[in-house]
Amino acid sequence: MTAPTHRRTAGRRGRDRRARILPARPGARHAQGRHTAAVIGGGIAGLAAATALAERGVKVTLYEREPYLGGRAGGWPTRLRDGSTVTMGRGFHAFFRQYYNLRGLLRRTDPALASLTGLPDYPLLHADGLCDSFRHVPRTPPWSALGFVALSPTFRLRDLRAMNPVPALPLLDVRVPEVYHRLDDTSAYDFLEAIGFPQQARHLAFEVFSRSFFADPRQLSAAEMALMFHIYFLGSAEGLLFDVPRSPYPAALWAPLAEYLSLHRAEVRTASAVEHVEPTPAGAFEVTGDGAALRYDAVVLALDATGLRSLVARSDRLADPAWRERVARLRSAPPFLVTRLWLDRPVAPDRPGFLGTSGFGGLDNISVLNRWEDEAAHWAARTAGSVVELHAYAVDPHVPQSHLEQQLLRQLRRVYPETRDAEVVDARHEWRQDCPLFPVGGYADRPTVRTTDPGLVVAGDVVRTDLPVALMERAATTGFQAANALLERWGLHGQALWTVPDRGRVPVLRKAAAWAGHRARYGLGEHRYSGWR
């Protein structure tokens, strides 16, 4: 069987006509197997890098420590007490329509993205009963922000009058990397305090964003949160609704992509940890894993912060000492918990597929998987039950795990009272601490795609890039950028990239943002805010 051809753009633009394209660097179309690369890490970043390289004829070996692909969006089989074999994973992920490069990766095997389905709403519920929805909010800025305020019950006139809008004005023209120079030394919490945003709206609309990074707003750089606003709300016309896979991640996404890589003569090695990477005097790299050492022309490090820090510590000749010291300072976000419950009865039919929550004792969201995932829907139909997933982010590591697991179950019963009498057929609790922390003042320590060694590149959601991307899209984008750095070195045609607009959409609002930045920079007036420099 021959490998399928593919129109090598990183993603098809969505509805936003102002989405930005970065054309591919020209070069030869195929390497004819003259170059070799090891991609270490089989998450989204590693899969993107391996795909772009293999498509150009580079002989790729992908190493993944786990027995499955996809990283934090991976999955594996497990057997329930009732005898059912189901797929467990690391938790729900939202595939936003702004994820142009990730969606471009998935289109390699699914051109129409038929494996994804859209959820009709993304409601946010606070413990006092207030609930926000994005279903009817306009998608194009600035009408998106104005529409949200007009439709939200959490914005009261007296609260709006008490706000200080000047510190928030630069959000109307977020640019990378300038936003980090301005805001990286300020926490997301302090930024929200300076604005004086209403408490209820802050919980529902702001902390939900910051906690998507699995971090408390007091620990998170305000620059990262400002970038999130730009990507999802103030800079893009794609809106805040999102898609989810119709099947578990392995079947829907990664098994087809692994087959695609094999057709392009890439070797995919799961359950294969890399122990050491050693640069050779000839400019190549010796990669040691599974007790064997193999030589490659180049290496892509596509690991999470913990894995990258650990491998670099064991590979003390990579790049240069200053780079290794910065990598050593990378930190992971606090632990998080994913609890999946197989219940003996359904939840109420009007429950949304996904619900963000605030003020419910550590519970951050509830997913009803059988609303969209075929495997969960089949189990629920056969048993007259339901499959529910609960998330808790930024968990206090001193809280006993069993205590929080029971706490989430109690909160589920509080939010969805019909589950109070439900029996738990089975449960899985996934405790993890491998998401990157983007701390206040930490931007300078984050690695860039390129290193001091042109044959060594880095990819992942912890990696610094001058494009407006975050989370899974940052992983996919930096994976393609890492491949591009190597393809450029070898004179091969690169991979085109798409992003949301790289600046504010409306000229008059950009001027207002520049005025606010000028006032803050020079300490003018009563609205001086130390976070803007």
Short mmCIF file of C-alpha atoms in Angstrom, two decimals:
data_model
loop_
_atom_site.label_atom_id
_atom_site.label_comp_id
_atom_site.label_asym_id
_atom_site.label_seq_id
_atom_site.Cartn_x
_atom_site.Cartn_y
_atom_site.Cartn_z
CA MET A 1 0.00 0.00 0.00
CA THR A 2 1.34 3.45 -0.83
CA ALA A 3 1.14 6.39 1.51
CA PRO A 4 -1.76 8.76 0.82
CA THR A 5 -0.99 12.16 -0.53
CA HIS A 6 -2.07 15.16 1.50
CA ARG A 7 -2.41 18.85 0.85
CA ARG A 8 0.10 20.01 3.42
CA THR A 9 -1.48 23.00 5.05
CA ALA A 10 -1.60 22.97 8.82
CA GLY A 11 -5.28 23.60 9.01
CA ARG A 12 -8.22 24.86 7.06
CA ARG A 13 -9.45 28.25 8.15
CA GLY A 14 -12.78 28.32 9.97
CA ARG A 15 -15.37 31.08 9.82
CA ASP A 16 -12.96 33.87 10.87
CA ARG A 17 -11.88 35.68 7.70
CA ARG A 18 -9.12 37.43 9.65
CA ALA A 19 -7.38 34.24 10.70
CA ARG A 20 -3.71 34.50 9.87
CA ILE A 21 -1.73 32.15 7.65
CA LEU A 22 2.04 31.69 7.87
CA PRO A 23 3.02 30.20 4.49
CA ALA A 24 5.30 27.19 4.34
CA ARG A 25 8.96 27.87 3.63
CA PRO A 26 9.77 26.59 0.13
CA GLY A 27 12.17 23.73 -0.50
CA ALA A 28 12.45 20.24 -1.91
CA ARG A 29 9.28 18.20 -1.62
CA HIS A 30 10.82 14.92 -0.50
CA ALA A 31 13.99 13.86 1.32
CA GLN A 32 14.14 10.39 -0.24
CA GLY A 33 15.07 8.95 3.17
CA ARG A 34 18.34 10.87 3.40
CA HIS A 35 17.62 12.28 6.88
CA THR A 36 16.61 10.63 10.16
CA ALA A 37 14.90 12.05 13.24
CA ALA A 38 13.87 10.76 16.64
CA VAL A 39 10.69 12.28 18.05
CA ILE A 40 10.58 11.70 21.80
CA GLY A 41 7.02 11.93 23.07
CA GLY A 42 3.84 10.66 21.43
CA GLY A 43 1.44 13.35 22.56
CA ILE A 44 -0.08 15.95 20.24
CA ALA A 45 3.21 17.85 19.82
CA GLY A 46 5.20 14.72 18.99
CA LEU A 47 2.55 13.44 16.59
CA ALA A 48 2.46 16.79 14.77
CA ALA A 49 6.26 16.88 14.46
CA ALA A 50 6.47 13.26 13.34
CA THR A 51 3.71 13.77 10.76
CA ALA A 52 5.26 16.84 9.15
CA LEU A 53 8.69 15.19 8.99
CA ALA A 54 7.49 11.83 7.70
CA GLU A 55 5.42 13.48 4.98
CA ARG A 56 8.64 14.98 3.63
CA GLY A 57 10.41 11.64 3.49
CA VAL A 58 12.39 11.97 6.73
CA LYS A 59 12.87 8.59 8.40
CA VAL A 60 11.12 9.13 11.73
CA THR A 61 11.17 7.02 14.88
CA LEU A 62 8.61 8.14 17.45
CA TYR A 63 9.24 7.06 21.06
CA GLU A 64 6.36 7.11 23.57
CA ARG A 65 6.78 5.98 27.17
CA GLU A 66 3.11 5.05 27.65
CA PRO A 67 1.47 2.13 25.84
CA TYR A 68 -0.86 4.60 24.10
CA LEU A 69 -0.56 7.73 21.96
CA GLY A 70 -2.12 11.14 22.51
CA GLY A 71 -0.47 12.21 25.76
CA ARG A 72 -3.00 13.95 27.98
CA ALA A 73 -5.61 13.29 25.28
CA GLY A 74 -4.84 9.57 25.22
CA GLY A 75 -6.78 6.54 26.37
CA TRP A 76 -6.44 2.86 27.26
CA PRO A 77 -8.74 -0.13 27.81
CA THR A 78 -10.04 -1.09 31.23
CA ARG A 79 -12.49 -3.76 32.41
CA LEU A 80 -15.42 -2.84 34.62
CA ARG A 81 -16.92 -4.95 37.37
CA ASP A 82 -19.89 -5.78 35.15
CA GLY A 83 -17.53 -7.38 32.62
CA SER A 84 -17.60 -4.52 30.11
CA THR A 85 -14.36 -3.48 28.44
CA VAL A 86 -14.30 0.30 28.04
CA THR A 87 -11.78 3.03 27.29
CA MET A 88 -10.49 5.17 30.14
CA GLY A 89 -8.57 8.39 29.56
CA ARG A 90 -7.08 11.48 31.11
CA GLY A 91 -10.32 13.39 30.92
CA PHE A 92 -12.51 15.55 28.73
CA HIS A 93 -10.88 17.92 26.22
CA ALA A 94 -12.60 20.64 24.19
CA PHE A 95 -11.56 20.86 20.54
CA PHE A 96 -12.21 24.54 19.92
CA ARG A 97 -12.72 25.80 16.38
CA GLN A 98 -9.72 28.11 16.88
CA TYR A 99 -7.44 25.06 16.95
CA TYR A 100 -6.54 25.39 13.28
CA ASN A 101 -3.26 23.47 13.42
CA LEU A 102 -4.55 20.65 15.62
CA ARG A 103 -7.54 20.27 13.34
CA GLY A 104 -5.18 20.30 10.37
CA LEU A 105 -3.29 17.40 11.95
CA LEU A 106 -6.54 15.47 12.42
CA ARG A 107 -7.56 16.13 8.82
CA ARG A 108 -4.68 13.93 7.67
CA THR A 109 -6.93 10.96 8.36
CA ASP A 110 -10.33 12.64 8.60
CA PRO A 111 -10.60 15.44 6.00
CA ALA A 112 -14.17 16.37 6.96
CA LEU A 113 -13.51 16.03 10.72
CA ALA A 114 -16.43 13.63 10.86
CA SER A 115 -14.94 12.13 14.03
CA LEU A 116 -15.81 15.36 15.88
CA THR A 117 -19.24 16.62 16.87
CA GLY A 118 -20.21 19.99 18.29
CA LEU A 119 -21.77 20.47 21.70
CA PRO A 120 -24.68 22.92 21.54
CA ASP A 121 -23.68 24.89 24.64
CA TYR A 122 -21.01 25.47 27.28
CA PRO A 123 -22.98 26.49 30.40
CA LEU A 124 -21.22 27.73 33.53
CA LEU A 125 -22.98 27.25 36.87
CA HIS A 126 -22.15 28.91 40.19
CA ALA A 127 -23.18 27.48 43.53
CA ASP A 128 -25.52 30.42 44.19
CA GLY A 129 -27.64 29.37 41.22
CA LEU A 130 -26.45 31.88 38.63
CA CYS A 131 -25.78 30.30 35.26
CA ASP A 132 -24.12 31.67 32.14
CA SER A 133 -24.32 30.29 28.62
CA PHE A 134 -22.41 30.92 25.40
CA ARG A 135 -25.02 29.42 23.10
CA HIS A 136 -26.58 32.72 22.01
CA VAL A 137 -23.53 34.94 22.42
CA PRO A 138 -22.32 36.49 19.12
CA ARG A 139 -19.06 35.03 17.93
CA THR A 140 -17.39 38.10 16.39
CA PRO A 141 -15.60 40.61 18.65
CA PRO A 142 -16.42 43.11 20.03
CA TRP A 143 -20.04 41.94 19.84
CA SER A 144 -19.06 38.71 21.59
CA ALA A 145 -18.00 40.57 24.74
CA LEU A 146 -20.91 42.99 24.60
CA GLY A 147 -23.34 40.16 23.98
CA PHE A 148 -22.01 38.14 26.87
CA VAL A 149 -22.41 41.07 29.26
CA ALA A 150 -25.92 41.80 27.99
CA LEU A 151 -27.08 38.19 28.24
CA SER A 152 -25.34 37.22 31.48
CA PRO A 153 -27.26 37.36 34.79
CA THR A 154 -23.94 37.82 36.60
CA PHE A 155 -23.38 41.36 35.32
CA ARG A 156 -25.40 43.86 37.32
CA LEU A 157 -25.46 47.58 36.58
CA ARG A 158 -23.98 48.55 39.95
CA ASP A 159 -21.14 46.05 39.45
CA LEU A 160 -20.34 47.45 36.03
CA ARG A 161 -20.24 50.99 37.42
CA ALA A 162 -17.72 49.88 40.05
CA MET A 163 -15.31 48.41 37.53
CA ASN A 164 -12.03 50.07 36.53
CA PRO A 165 -11.88 49.49 32.77
CA VAL A 166 -8.49 51.08 32.10
CA PRO A 167 -6.35 48.09 33.20
CA ALA A 168 -8.48 45.86 30.98
CA LEU A 169 -8.16 47.93 27.81
CA PRO A 170 -4.91 46.30 26.61
CA LEU A 171 -6.88 43.04 26.36
CA LEU A 172 -8.38 44.56 23.22
CA ASP A 173 -5.02 44.36 21.43
CA VAL A 174 -3.12 41.32 22.70
CA ARG A 175 0.08 40.56 20.80
CA VAL A 176 2.72 37.93 21.40
CA PRO A 177 5.33 38.29 22.86
CA GLU A 178 4.46 41.85 23.98
CA VAL A 179 1.71 40.63 26.31
CA TYR A 180 4.33 38.68 28.29
CA HIS A 181 6.59 41.72 28.60
CA ARG A 182 3.63 43.62 30.02
CA LEU A 183 1.86 41.09 32.19
CA ASP A 184 4.08 38.13 33.03
CA ASP A 185 5.09 39.65 36.37
CA THR A 186 1.45 39.93 37.46
CA SER A 187 -0.78 37.11 38.62
CA ALA A 188 -4.14 36.45 37.01
CA TYR A 189 -5.73 37.08 40.40
CA ASP A 190 -4.13 40.52 40.80
CA PHE A 191 -5.09 41.43 37.27
CA LEU A 192 -8.74 40.62 37.97
CA GLU A 193 -8.56 42.58 41.22
CA ALA A 194 -7.22 45.64 39.38
CA ILE A 195 -10.13 45.52 36.95
CA GLY A 196 -12.63 45.15 39.77
CA PHE A 197 -14.59 42.54 37.85
CA PRO A 198 -17.82 41.38 39.56
CA GLN A 199 -17.11 38.41 41.79
CA GLN A 200 -19.74 36.13 40.30
CA ALA A 201 -18.77 36.95 36.73
CA ARG A 202 -15.13 36.51 37.69
CA HIS A 203 -15.76 32.98 38.90
CA LEU A 204 -17.78 32.05 35.86
CA ALA A 205 -15.97 33.78 33.03
CA PHE A 206 -12.42 34.35 34.26
CA GLU A 207 -11.34 31.69 36.71
CA VAL A 208 -12.74 29.04 34.40
CA PHE A 209 -10.16 30.20 31.87
CA SER A 210 -7.27 30.32 34.32
CA ARG A 211 -8.12 26.94 35.80
CA SER A 212 -7.97 25.44 32.33
CA PHE A 213 -4.25 25.64 33.00
CA PHE A 214 -4.76 23.49 36.14
CA ALA A 215 -3.53 26.37 38.28
CA ASP A 216 -4.92 28.69 40.89
CA PRO A 217 -5.24 32.27 39.53
CA ARG A 218 -2.82 33.44 42.23
CA GLN A 219 -0.12 31.24 40.69
CA LEU A 220 -0.88 31.83 37.02
CA SER A 221 0.75 34.54 34.91
CA ALA A 222 -1.81 37.16 33.89
CA ALA A 223 -0.18 37.18 30.44
CA GLU A 224 -1.29 33.60 29.86
CA MET A 225 -4.84 34.43 30.88
CA ALA A 226 -4.88 37.55 28.69
CA LEU A 227 -3.77 35.41 25.76
CA MET A 228 -6.65 33.05 26.48
CA PHE A 229 -9.12 35.94 26.26
CA HIS A 230 -7.68 36.94 22.92
CA ILE A 231 -7.77 33.42 21.48
CA TYR A 232 -11.25 32.47 22.60
CA PHE A 233 -13.19 35.65 23.12
CA LEU A 234 -11.77 39.04 22.12
CA GLY A 235 -9.52 38.24 19.16
CA SER A 236 -11.22 35.42 17.29
CA ALA A 237 -14.56 35.15 15.53
CA GLU A 238 -14.76 31.36 15.99
CA GLY A 239 -16.69 31.68 19.27
CA LEU A 240 -16.55 29.70 22.50
CA LEU A 241 -18.46 26.61 21.44
CA PHE A 242 -16.38 23.55 20.69
CA ASP A 243 -16.30 20.03 19.31
CA VAL A 244 -15.65 16.69 21.01
CA PRO A 245 -14.70 13.29 19.57
CA ARG A 246 -17.62 10.97 18.79
CA SER A 247 -15.55 7.96 19.95
CA PRO A 248 -12.82 7.50 22.59
CA TYR A 249 -9.59 9.28 21.67
CA PRO A 250 -7.62 6.20 20.53
CA ALA A 251 -10.25 5.04 18.06
CA ALA A 252 -11.32 8.48 16.84
CA LEU A 253 -7.97 10.22 16.58
CA TRP A 254 -4.73 8.44 17.31
CA ALA A 255 -5.05 4.94 15.87
CA PRO A 256 -5.79 6.38 12.40
CA LEU A 257 -2.89 8.81 12.74
CA ALA A 258 -0.52 6.01 13.81
CA GLU A 259 -1.53 4.09 10.67
CA TYR A 260 -0.97 7.22 8.59
CA LEU A 261 2.55 7.55 10.03
CA SER A 262 3.28 3.92 9.28
CA LEU A 263 2.20 4.45 5.67
CA HIS A 264 4.80 7.22 5.55
CA ARG A 265 7.41 4.73 6.80
CA ALA A 266 7.62 6.20 10.31
CA GLU A 267 8.23 3.77 13.16
CA VAL A 268 5.94 4.28 16.13
CA ARG A 269 7.24 2.76 19.37
CA THR A 270 4.80 2.87 22.27
CA ALA A 271 5.76 1.63 25.75
CA SER A 272 9.28 2.75 24.84
CA ALA A 273 10.91 5.17 27.25
CA VAL A 274 14.04 7.10 26.25
CA GLU A 275 16.71 7.02 28.91
CA HIS A 276 19.38 9.28 27.45
CA VAL A 277 20.19 11.52 24.47
CA GLU A 278 23.82 12.15 23.63
CA PRO A 279 25.13 14.52 20.93
CA THR A 280 27.94 13.01 18.86
CA PRO A 281 31.10 14.78 17.61
CA ALA A 282 29.77 14.50 14.06
CA GLY A 283 26.66 16.55 14.90
CA ALA A 284 24.25 13.63 15.20
CA PHE A 285 22.49 12.24 18.30
CA GLU A 286 22.57 8.89 20.02
CA VAL A 287 19.22 8.01 21.57
CA THR A 288 19.19 5.26 24.18
CA GLY A 289 15.94 3.46 24.94
CA ASP A 290 14.84 -0.12 25.58
CA GLY A 291 18.48 -1.01 26.20
CA ALA A 292 19.59 -0.03 22.69
CA ALA A 293 21.32 3.07 21.34
CA LEU A 294 20.41 4.34 17.86
CA ARG A 295 21.85 7.28 15.94
CA TYR A 296 19.75 10.06 14.35
CA ASP A 297 20.48 13.26 12.47
CA ALA A 298 18.08 15.24 14.65
CA VAL A 299 15.94 14.97 17.78
CA VAL A 300 12.57 16.50 18.68
CA LEU A 301 11.91 16.67 22.43
CA ALA A 302 8.10 16.62 22.63
CA LEU A 303 7.68 15.94 26.34
CA ASP A 304 5.68 17.44 29.18
CA ALA A 305 7.51 19.70 31.63
CA THR A 306 8.32 16.86 34.02
CA GLY A 307 9.51 14.51 31.29
CA LEU A 308 11.59 17.21 29.61
CA ARG A 309 13.23 18.23 32.86
CA SER A 310 14.01 14.62 33.73
CA LEU A 311 15.45 13.64 30.33
CA VAL A 312 17.59 16.78 30.10
CA ALA A 313 18.93 16.13 33.61
CA ARG A 314 20.02 12.67 32.44
CA SER A 315 21.46 14.04 29.19
CA ASP A 316 23.97 16.55 30.47
CA ARG A 317 25.54 17.41 27.13
CA LEU A 318 22.44 18.61 25.33
CA ALA A 319 22.45 22.21 24.02
CA ASP A 320 24.33 24.41 26.51
CA PRO A 321 24.42 24.84 30.33
CA ALA A 322 22.22 27.95 30.35
CA TRP A 323 19.49 26.14 28.41
CA ARG A 324 19.67 23.11 30.70
CA GLU A 325 19.42 25.37 33.75
CA ARG A 326 16.27 27.00 32.39
CA VAL A 327 14.73 23.61 31.68
CA ALA A 328 15.61 22.51 35.23
CA ARG A 329 13.51 25.40 36.57
CA LEU A 330 10.33 24.31 34.78
CA ARG A 331 7.57 23.28 37.13
CA SER A 332 4.34 21.34 36.87
CA ALA A 333 0.96 22.68 37.89
CA PRO A 334 -0.70 21.32 41.05
CA PRO A 335 -2.32 17.87 40.91
CA PHE A 336 -5.67 17.32 39.26
CA LEU A 337 -8.23 14.57 39.53
CA VAL A 338 -10.38 12.99 36.83
CA THR A 339 -13.14 10.76 38.23
CA ARG A 340 -15.25 8.73 35.83
CA LEU A 341 -18.39 7.05 37.14
CA TRP A 342 -20.54 4.39 35.53
CA LEU A 343 -23.98 4.86 37.14
CA ASP A 344 -26.92 2.47 37.15
CA ARG A 345 -29.42 5.10 36.02
CA PRO A 346 -29.47 8.08 33.63
CA VAL A 347 -29.05 11.70 34.53
CA ALA A 348 -31.95 14.00 33.70
CA PRO A 349 -32.46 14.38 29.94
CA ASP A 350 -31.95 18.15 30.00
CA ARG A 351 -28.45 17.92 31.49
CA PRO A 352 -25.81 19.36 29.13
CA GLY A 353 -22.99 17.26 27.79
CA PHE A 354 -20.53 19.56 29.55
CA LEU A 355 -21.08 21.89 32.50
CA GLY A 356 -18.47 24.19 34.05
CA THR A 357 -18.97 24.69 37.78
CA SER A 358 -17.72 27.09 40.43
CA GLY A 359 -18.21 27.12 44.20
CA PHE A 360 -18.98 23.41 44.48
CA GLY A 361 -16.22 22.26 46.83
CA GLY A 362 -13.44 21.63 44.32
CA LEU A 363 -15.63 20.36 41.48
CA ASP A 364 -14.67 22.24 38.30
CA ASN A 365 -16.86 20.56 35.69
CA ILE A 366 -19.18 17.67 34.91
CA SER A 367 -19.32 15.79 31.61
CA VAL A 368 -22.06 13.35 30.62
CA LEU A 369 -20.04 11.24 28.19
CA ASN A 370 -22.95 9.23 26.84
CA ARG A 371 -24.34 12.46 25.38
CA TRP A 372 -21.70 12.32 22.61
CA GLU A 373 -19.26 9.39 22.90
CA ASP A 374 -20.46 6.24 21.15
CA GLU A 375 -18.81 3.77 23.52
CA ALA A 376 -20.34 5.45 26.58
CA ALA A 377 -23.69 5.75 24.80
CA HIS A 378 -23.72 2.02 24.02
CA TRP A 379 -22.94 1.16 27.64
CA ALA A 380 -25.65 3.53 28.89
CA ALA A 381 -28.23 2.15 26.45
CA ARG A 382 -27.45 -1.46 27.38
CA THR A 383 -27.57 -0.85 31.14
CA ALA A 384 -30.10 2.00 31.31
CA GLY A 385 -27.35 3.92 33.10
CA SER A 386 -25.04 6.86 32.41
CA VAL A 387 -21.32 7.64 32.23
CA VAL A 388 -20.33 10.79 34.08
CA GLU A 389 -16.92 12.41 34.43
CA LEU A 390 -15.90 14.88 37.13
CA HIS A 391 -12.82 17.11 37.19
CA ALA A 392 -11.01 18.87 40.02
CA TYR A 393 -8.12 21.15 39.06
CA ALA A 394 -5.35 22.74 41.11
CA VAL A 395 -5.90 20.34 43.99
CA ASP A 396 -4.20 20.91 47.33
CA PRO A 397 -1.61 18.10 47.41
CA HIS A 398 -2.12 17.74 51.17
CA VAL A 399 -5.78 16.75 50.81
CA PRO A 400 -6.16 12.94 51.03
CA GLN A 401 -7.05 11.53 47.65
CA SER A 402 -9.95 9.43 48.93
CA HIS A 403 -11.42 12.50 50.60
CA LEU A 404 -11.54 14.46 47.34
CA GLU A 405 -12.88 11.50 45.38
CA GLN A 406 -15.82 11.26 47.79
CA GLN A 407 -16.20 15.04 47.78
CA LEU A 408 -16.66 15.10 44.02
CA LEU A 409 -19.34 12.42 44.25
CA ARG A 410 -21.17 14.45 46.89
CA GLN A 411 -21.00 17.55 44.74
CA LEU A 412 -22.31 15.66 41.71
CA ARG A 413 -25.32 14.66 43.77
CA ARG A 414 -25.74 18.28 44.81
CA VAL A 415 -25.60 19.64 41.25
CA TYR A 416 -27.58 16.77 39.68
CA PRO A 417 -29.94 15.61 42.48
CA GLU A 418 -31.30 12.73 40.37
CA THR A 419 -27.97 10.95 40.96
CA ARG A 420 -28.42 10.82 44.76
CA ASP A 421 -29.96 7.35 44.65
CA ALA A 422 -27.80 6.09 41.81
CA GLU A 423 -25.48 3.19 42.48
CA VAL A 424 -21.94 3.42 41.18
CA VAL A 425 -21.45 0.37 38.96
CA ASP A 426 -17.76 1.18 38.75
CA ALA A 427 -15.39 4.12 39.04
CA ARG A 428 -11.94 5.16 37.88
CA HIS A 429 -9.89 7.91 39.52
CA GLU A 430 -6.98 9.36 37.59
CA TRP A 431 -4.64 11.48 39.69
CA ARG A 432 -2.03 13.33 37.65
CA GLN A 433 0.47 16.15 38.02
CA ASP A 434 2.04 16.62 34.63
CA CYS A 435 0.51 19.80 33.22
CA PRO A 436 2.89 22.76 32.85
CA LEU A 437 2.71 25.62 35.30
CA PHE A 438 2.92 29.10 33.79
CA PRO A 439 3.92 30.94 36.94
CA VAL A 440 4.22 34.65 37.48
CA GLY A 441 7.53 35.74 35.97
CA GLY A 442 8.25 32.34 34.41
CA TYR A 443 8.07 33.24 30.73
CA ALA A 444 11.82 33.75 30.30
CA ASP A 445 12.58 30.22 31.53
CA ARG A 446 10.28 28.46 29.09
CA PRO A 447 12.13 26.79 26.21
CA THR A 448 11.69 27.95 22.64
CA VAL A 449 11.37 25.58 19.68
CA ARG A 450 14.96 26.12 18.62
CA THR A 451 17.96 25.48 20.85
CA THR A 452 21.63 26.35 20.48
CA ASP A 453 22.05 23.04 18.64
CA PRO A 454 20.33 23.21 15.21
CA GLY A 455 19.62 19.48 15.30
CA LEU A 456 17.80 19.65 18.64
CA VAL A 457 14.31 21.18 18.78
CA VAL A 458 11.57 21.25 21.41
CA ALA A 459 7.77 21.05 21.12
CA GLY A 460 4.84 20.98 23.53
CA ASP A 461 2.34 23.15 25.36
CA VAL A 462 5.09 24.39 27.71
CA VAL A 463 7.13 25.74 24.78
CA ARG A 464 7.38 29.46 24.10
CA THR A 465 6.24 30.66 20.68
CA ASP A 466 5.52 34.06 19.19
CA LEU A 467 2.14 32.90 17.89
CA PRO A 468 -1.20 33.39 19.72
CA VAL A 469 -1.85 29.75 20.67
CA ALA A 470 -2.44 27.85 23.91
CA LEU A 471 -3.16 24.42 25.36
CA MET A 472 -3.62 21.65 22.76
CA GLU A 473 -3.21 24.11 19.91
CA ARG A 474 0.15 25.25 21.27
CA ALA A 475 1.24 21.62 21.39
CA ALA A 476 0.24 21.03 17.75
CA THR A 477 1.66 24.35 16.56
CA THR A 478 5.05 23.94 18.22
CA GLY A 479 5.19 20.37 16.94
CA PHE A 480 4.85 21.69 13.39
CA GLN A 481 7.30 24.50 14.14
CA ALA A 482 9.86 21.99 15.42
CA ALA A 483 9.49 20.01 12.21
CA ASN A 484 9.80 23.21 10.18
CA ALA A 485 13.09 24.10 11.88
CA LEU A 486 14.54 20.75 10.81
CA LEU A 487 12.99 20.84 7.34
CA GLU A 488 14.49 24.29 6.77
CA ARG A 489 17.89 22.99 7.86
CA TRP A 490 17.65 20.21 5.27
CA GLY A 491 16.28 22.42 2.48
CA LEU A 492 12.85 20.74 2.53
CA HIS A 493 9.44 22.31 2.02
CA GLY A 494 7.87 23.34 5.31
CA GLN A 495 4.45 23.16 6.91
CA ALA A 496 2.05 26.12 6.64
CA LEU A 497 0.49 27.32 9.88
CA TRP A 498 -2.73 29.13 10.79
CA THR A 499 -3.49 31.20 13.88
CA VAL A 500 -6.21 33.47 15.18
CA PRO A 501 -5.53 37.17 14.40
CA ASP A 502 -2.26 38.28 15.97
CA ARG A 503 -3.60 41.65 17.16
CA GLY A 504 -6.85 43.37 18.11
CA ARG A 505 -9.58 43.32 15.49
CA VAL A 506 -10.91 46.91 15.67
CA PRO A 507 -8.62 49.93 14.98
CA VAL A 508 -10.34 52.23 17.47
CA LEU A 509 -10.06 49.59 20.20
CA ARG A 510 -6.38 49.05 19.37
CA LYS A 511 -5.87 52.79 19.90
CA ALA A 512 -7.64 52.59 23.26
CA ALA A 513 -5.38 49.69 24.24
CA ALA A 514 -2.28 51.63 23.22
CA TRP A 515 -3.49 54.65 25.24
CA ALA A 516 -4.01 52.49 28.34
CA GLY A 517 -0.56 50.94 27.93
CA HIS A 518 0.98 54.40 27.61
CA ARG A 519 -0.71 55.60 30.82
CA ALA A 520 0.44 52.52 32.72
CA ARG A 521 3.99 52.70 31.34
CA TYR A 522 4.45 56.28 32.48
CA GLY A 523 2.32 56.09 35.62
CA LEU A 524 -0.11 58.75 34.42
CA GLY A 525 -3.32 59.48 36.27
CA GLU A 526 -5.10 57.67 39.07
CA HIS A 527 -5.31 54.38 37.19
CA ARG A 528 -1.66 53.51 37.43
CA TYR A 529 -1.31 49.75 37.42
CA SER A 530 2.06 48.17 38.11
CA GLY A 531 1.26 45.10 36.04
CA TRP A 532 1.58 47.04 32.78
CA ARG A 533 5.16 47.99 32.00
#
